[in-house]
Amino acid sequence: MNVLIFNGTMDSAPYTTANRVAGYFEEQFRQKGFATEVFSPKGGHIPFFEYPKGDMPEPVKAMCDAFLKADVLVWLTPLYHGSMTGVMKNALDWLEMTSKLSNPYLTGKVVALVCWGDGHQAMQGINAMDSVAKALRAWVLPYSVPIMKEHLYTADGKDFTEPYKMKFERMISLLGESRVLKHIQ
């Protein structure tokens, strides 16, 4: 099974929440034998969305290929003003370039959603991503992880707390099951 972890931030430092969560998911999926790729728009290589007048920009083509190759996806974002990051939404808008394919956008793929914020509002980011995933014809896993950032880390800040590890593990397990069920149908 191919898993794409979409880190929807421009964070490049390894200690940021975005990169720590993405790394955790990547490691857990690999331990279970899944082929895993992490995509992030960091570095500004995905331009602002507009229909290209010529060829699709190479970084956009590579991004679309990664999304199309994935069987399941995990989308990660901090809460920005009640939604996902702008750079994440911009990258997702580029999936419009797949609209003419026989299976356009994310048709039939399962997407899991994770968002964190400093208070109780992370569910707003989950809802925003849910709307976009469904518009892109994906199936949204009916289990998401809204994170209260102040409860994510252990007291020393070196690890995730057990309740969040359990939530992440449940999400990973459900994604594995969703792929098995899809093959049975």
GROMACS .gro file of C-alpha atoms in nm:
model
  185
    1MET     CA    1   0.000   0.000   0.000
    2ASN     CA    2   0.130   0.345  -0.092
    3VAL     CA    3   0.082   0.613   0.171
    4LEU     CA    4   0.128   0.985   0.104
    5ILE     CA    5   0.171   1.206   0.409
    6PHE     CA    6   0.085   1.560   0.302
    7ASN     CA    7   0.255   1.802   0.541
    8GLY     CA    8   0.066   2.120   0.458
    9THR     CA    9   0.322   2.363   0.597
   10MET     CA   10   0.632   2.547   0.483
   11ASP     CA   11   0.815   2.442   0.802
   12SER     CA   12   1.163   2.314   0.729
   13ALA     CA   13   1.305   2.277   1.081
   14PRO     CA   14   1.288   1.914   1.202
   15TYR     CA   15   1.165   2.009   1.552
   16THR     CA   16   0.842   2.179   1.440
   17THR     CA   17   0.513   2.010   1.520
   18ALA     CA   18   0.440   1.960   1.149
   19ASN     CA   19   0.763   1.777   1.083
   20ARG     CA   20   0.753   1.577   1.405
   21VAL     CA   21   0.398   1.456   1.334
   22ALA     CA   22   0.482   1.379   0.969
   23GLY     CA   23   0.795   1.191   1.077
   24TYR     CA   24   0.601   0.994   1.335
   25PHE     CA   25   0.340   0.885   1.081
   26GLU     CA   26   0.609   0.802   0.827
   27GLU     CA   27   0.796   0.580   1.074
   28GLN     CA   28   0.480   0.404   1.195
   29PHE     CA   29   0.362   0.326   0.841
   30ARG     CA   30   0.706   0.198   0.741
   31GLN     CA   31   0.719  -0.029   1.045
   32LYS     CA   32   0.395  -0.182   0.920
   33GLY     CA   33   0.545  -0.243   0.576
   34PHE     CA   34   0.371   0.037   0.384
   35ALA     CA   35   0.550   0.232   0.111
   36THR     CA   36   0.553   0.588   0.244
   37GLU     CA   37   0.623   0.928   0.094
   38VAL     CA   38   0.606   1.269   0.262
   39PHE     CA   39   0.513   1.568   0.048
   40SER     CA   40   0.542   1.926   0.167
   41PRO     CA   41   0.516   2.252  -0.028
   42LYS     CA   42   0.814   2.390   0.167
   43GLY     CA   43   1.070   2.568  -0.042
   44GLY     CA   44   0.807   2.745  -0.251
   45HIS     CA   45   0.839   2.505  -0.543
   46ILE     CA   46   0.462   2.492  -0.596
   47PRO     CA   47   0.361   2.821  -0.762
   48PHE     CA   48   0.035   3.004  -0.699
   49PHE     CA   49  -0.242   2.819  -0.878
   50GLU     CA   50  -0.342   2.928  -1.223
   51TYR     CA   51  -0.421   2.722  -1.530
   52PRO     CA   52  -0.089   2.688  -1.711
   53LYS     CA   53  -0.072   2.839  -2.057
   54GLY     CA   54   0.187   2.580  -2.161
   55ASP     CA   55   0.321   2.273  -1.990
   56MET     CA   56   0.239   2.206  -1.628
   57PRO     CA   57   0.527   2.317  -1.400
   58GLU     CA   58   0.751   2.018  -1.318
   59PRO     CA   59   0.710   2.049  -0.937
   60VAL     CA   60   0.332   2.046  -0.982
   61LYS     CA   61   0.350   1.742  -1.209
   62ALA     CA   62   0.562   1.559  -0.951
   63MET     CA   63   0.315   1.656  -0.677
   64CYS     CA   64   0.013   1.538  -0.879
   65ASP     CA   65   0.193   1.210  -0.957
   66ALA     CA   66   0.259   1.154  -0.585
   67PHE     CA   67  -0.108   1.215  -0.500
   68LEU     CA   68  -0.225   0.985  -0.781
   69LYS     CA   69   0.018   0.706  -0.685
   70ALA     CA   70  -0.100   0.701  -0.323
   71ASP     CA   71  -0.361   0.454  -0.210
   72VAL     CA   72  -0.426   0.644   0.113
   73LEU     CA   73  -0.328   0.991   0.227
   74VAL     CA   74  -0.279   1.163   0.561
   75TRP     CA   75  -0.320   1.540   0.551
   76LEU     CA   76  -0.153   1.740   0.829
   77THR     CA   77  -0.191   2.112   0.900
   78PRO     CA   78  -0.180   2.360   1.181
   79LEU     CA   79  -0.493   2.566   1.225
   80TYR     CA   80  -0.450   2.898   1.045
   81HIS     CA   81  -0.733   3.147   1.100
   82GLY     CA   82  -0.997   2.875   1.122
   83SER     CA   83  -0.872   2.666   0.831
   84MET     CA   84  -0.579   2.483   0.676
   85THR     CA   85  -0.269   2.673   0.566
   86GLY     CA   86  -0.296   2.875   0.246
   87VAL     CA   87   0.001   2.692   0.095
   88MET     CA   88  -0.178   2.360   0.155
   89LYS     CA   89  -0.496   2.480  -0.013
   90ASN     CA   90  -0.294   2.618  -0.304
   91ALA     CA   91  -0.123   2.280  -0.355
   92LEU     CA   92  -0.459   2.102  -0.345
   93ASP     CA   93  -0.598   2.347  -0.602
   94TRP     CA   94  -0.331   2.225  -0.845
   95LEU     CA   95  -0.500   1.882  -0.845
   96GLU     CA   96  -0.734   2.046  -1.095
   97MET     CA   97  -0.471   1.944  -1.350
   98THR     CA   98  -0.591   1.583  -1.305
   99SER     CA   99  -0.952   1.667  -1.395
  100LYS     CA  100  -0.935   1.513  -1.744
  101LEU     CA  101  -0.803   1.174  -1.627
  102SER     CA  102  -1.031   0.869  -1.626
  103ASN     CA  103  -1.010   0.878  -1.242
  104PRO     CA  104  -0.973   1.250  -1.178
  105TYR     CA  105  -0.860   1.423  -0.860
  106LEU     CA  106  -0.847   1.177  -0.569
  107THR     CA  107  -1.130   0.951  -0.686
  108GLY     CA  108  -1.167   0.653  -0.454
  109LYS     CA  109  -0.867   0.735  -0.234
  110VAL     CA  110  -0.900   0.743   0.144
  111VAL     CA  111  -0.783   1.059   0.320
  112ALA     CA  112  -0.720   1.091   0.694
  113LEU     CA  113  -0.711   1.435   0.855
  114VAL     CA  114  -0.496   1.576   1.137
  115CYS     CA  115  -0.497   1.939   1.255
  116TRP     CA  116  -0.352   2.111   1.561
  117GLY     CA  117  -0.410   2.442   1.729
  118ASP     CA  118  -0.338   2.621   2.053
  119GLY     CA  119  -0.693   2.583   2.183
  120HIS     CA  120  -1.002   2.377   2.118
  121GLN     CA  121  -1.050   2.494   1.758
  122ALA     CA  122  -0.850   2.235   1.558
  123MET     CA  123  -1.175   2.076   1.441
  124GLN     CA  124  -1.230   2.382   1.220
  125GLY     CA  125  -0.920   2.286   1.022
  126ILE     CA  126  -1.043   1.926   1.001
  127ASN     CA  127  -1.377   2.050   0.863
  128ALA     CA  128  -1.204   2.269   0.603
  129MET     CA  129  -0.986   1.980   0.484
  130ASP     CA  130  -1.289   1.748   0.485
  131SER     CA  131  -1.473   1.978   0.245
  132VAL     CA  132  -1.178   1.996   0.006
  133ALA     CA  133  -1.112   1.620   0.018
  134LYS     CA  134  -1.475   1.545  -0.066
  135ALA     CA  135  -1.473   1.802  -0.347
  136LEU     CA  136  -1.171   1.614  -0.485
  137ARG     CA  137  -1.380   1.291  -0.478
  138ALA     CA  138  -1.185   1.126  -0.196
  139TRP     CA  139  -1.333   0.918   0.083
  140VAL     CA  140  -1.258   1.084   0.416
  141LEU     CA  141  -1.172   0.843   0.695
  142PRO     CA  142  -1.450   0.880   0.956
  143TYR     CA  143  -1.188   0.923   1.225
  144SER     CA  144  -0.982   1.241   1.246
  145VAL     CA  145  -0.736   1.374   1.502
  146PRO     CA  146  -0.790   1.734   1.613
  147ILE     CA  147  -0.499   1.819   1.842
  148MET     CA  148  -0.480   2.059   2.133
  149LYS     CA  149  -0.113   2.139   2.096
  150GLU     CA  150  -0.062   2.197   2.468
  151HIS     CA  151  -0.158   1.829   2.525
  152LEU     CA  152   0.042   1.681   2.236
  153TYR     CA  153   0.386   1.662   2.400
  154THR     CA  154   0.516   1.499   2.716
  155ALA     CA  155   0.634   1.733   2.994
  156ASP     CA  156   0.993   1.724   2.865
  157GLY     CA  157   0.875   1.796   2.508
  158LYS     CA  158   1.067   1.500   2.367
  159ASP     CA  159   0.777   1.274   2.273
  160PHE     CA  160   0.405   1.269   2.203
  161THR     CA  161   0.175   1.188   2.493
  162GLU     CA  162   0.026   0.840   2.509
  163PRO     CA  163  -0.331   0.957   2.433
  164TYR     CA  164  -0.215   1.112   2.104
  165LYS     CA  165   0.003   0.813   2.017
  166MET     CA  166  -0.305   0.596   2.065
  167LYS     CA  167  -0.510   0.824   1.839
  168PHE     CA  168  -0.241   0.819   1.570
  169GLU     CA  169  -0.216   0.440   1.594
  170ARG     CA  170  -0.593   0.404   1.558
  171MET     CA  171  -0.584   0.624   1.248
  172ILE     CA  172  -0.301   0.420   1.095
  173SER     CA  173  -0.484   0.096   1.171
  174LEU     CA  174  -0.809   0.223   1.019
  175LEU     CA  175  -0.628   0.337   0.705
  176GLY     CA  176  -0.481  -0.011   0.668
  177GLU     CA  177  -0.824  -0.165   0.711
  178SER     CA  178  -0.982   0.077   0.462
  179ARG     CA  179  -0.740  -0.036   0.193
  180VAL     CA  180  -0.815  -0.404   0.264
  181LEU     CA  181  -1.190  -0.340   0.249
  182LYS     CA  182  -1.152  -0.153  -0.079
  183HIS     CA  183  -0.986  -0.458  -0.237
  184ILE     CA  184  -1.266  -0.686  -0.115
  185GLN     CA  185  -1.542  -0.479  -0.277
   0.00000   0.00000   0.00000
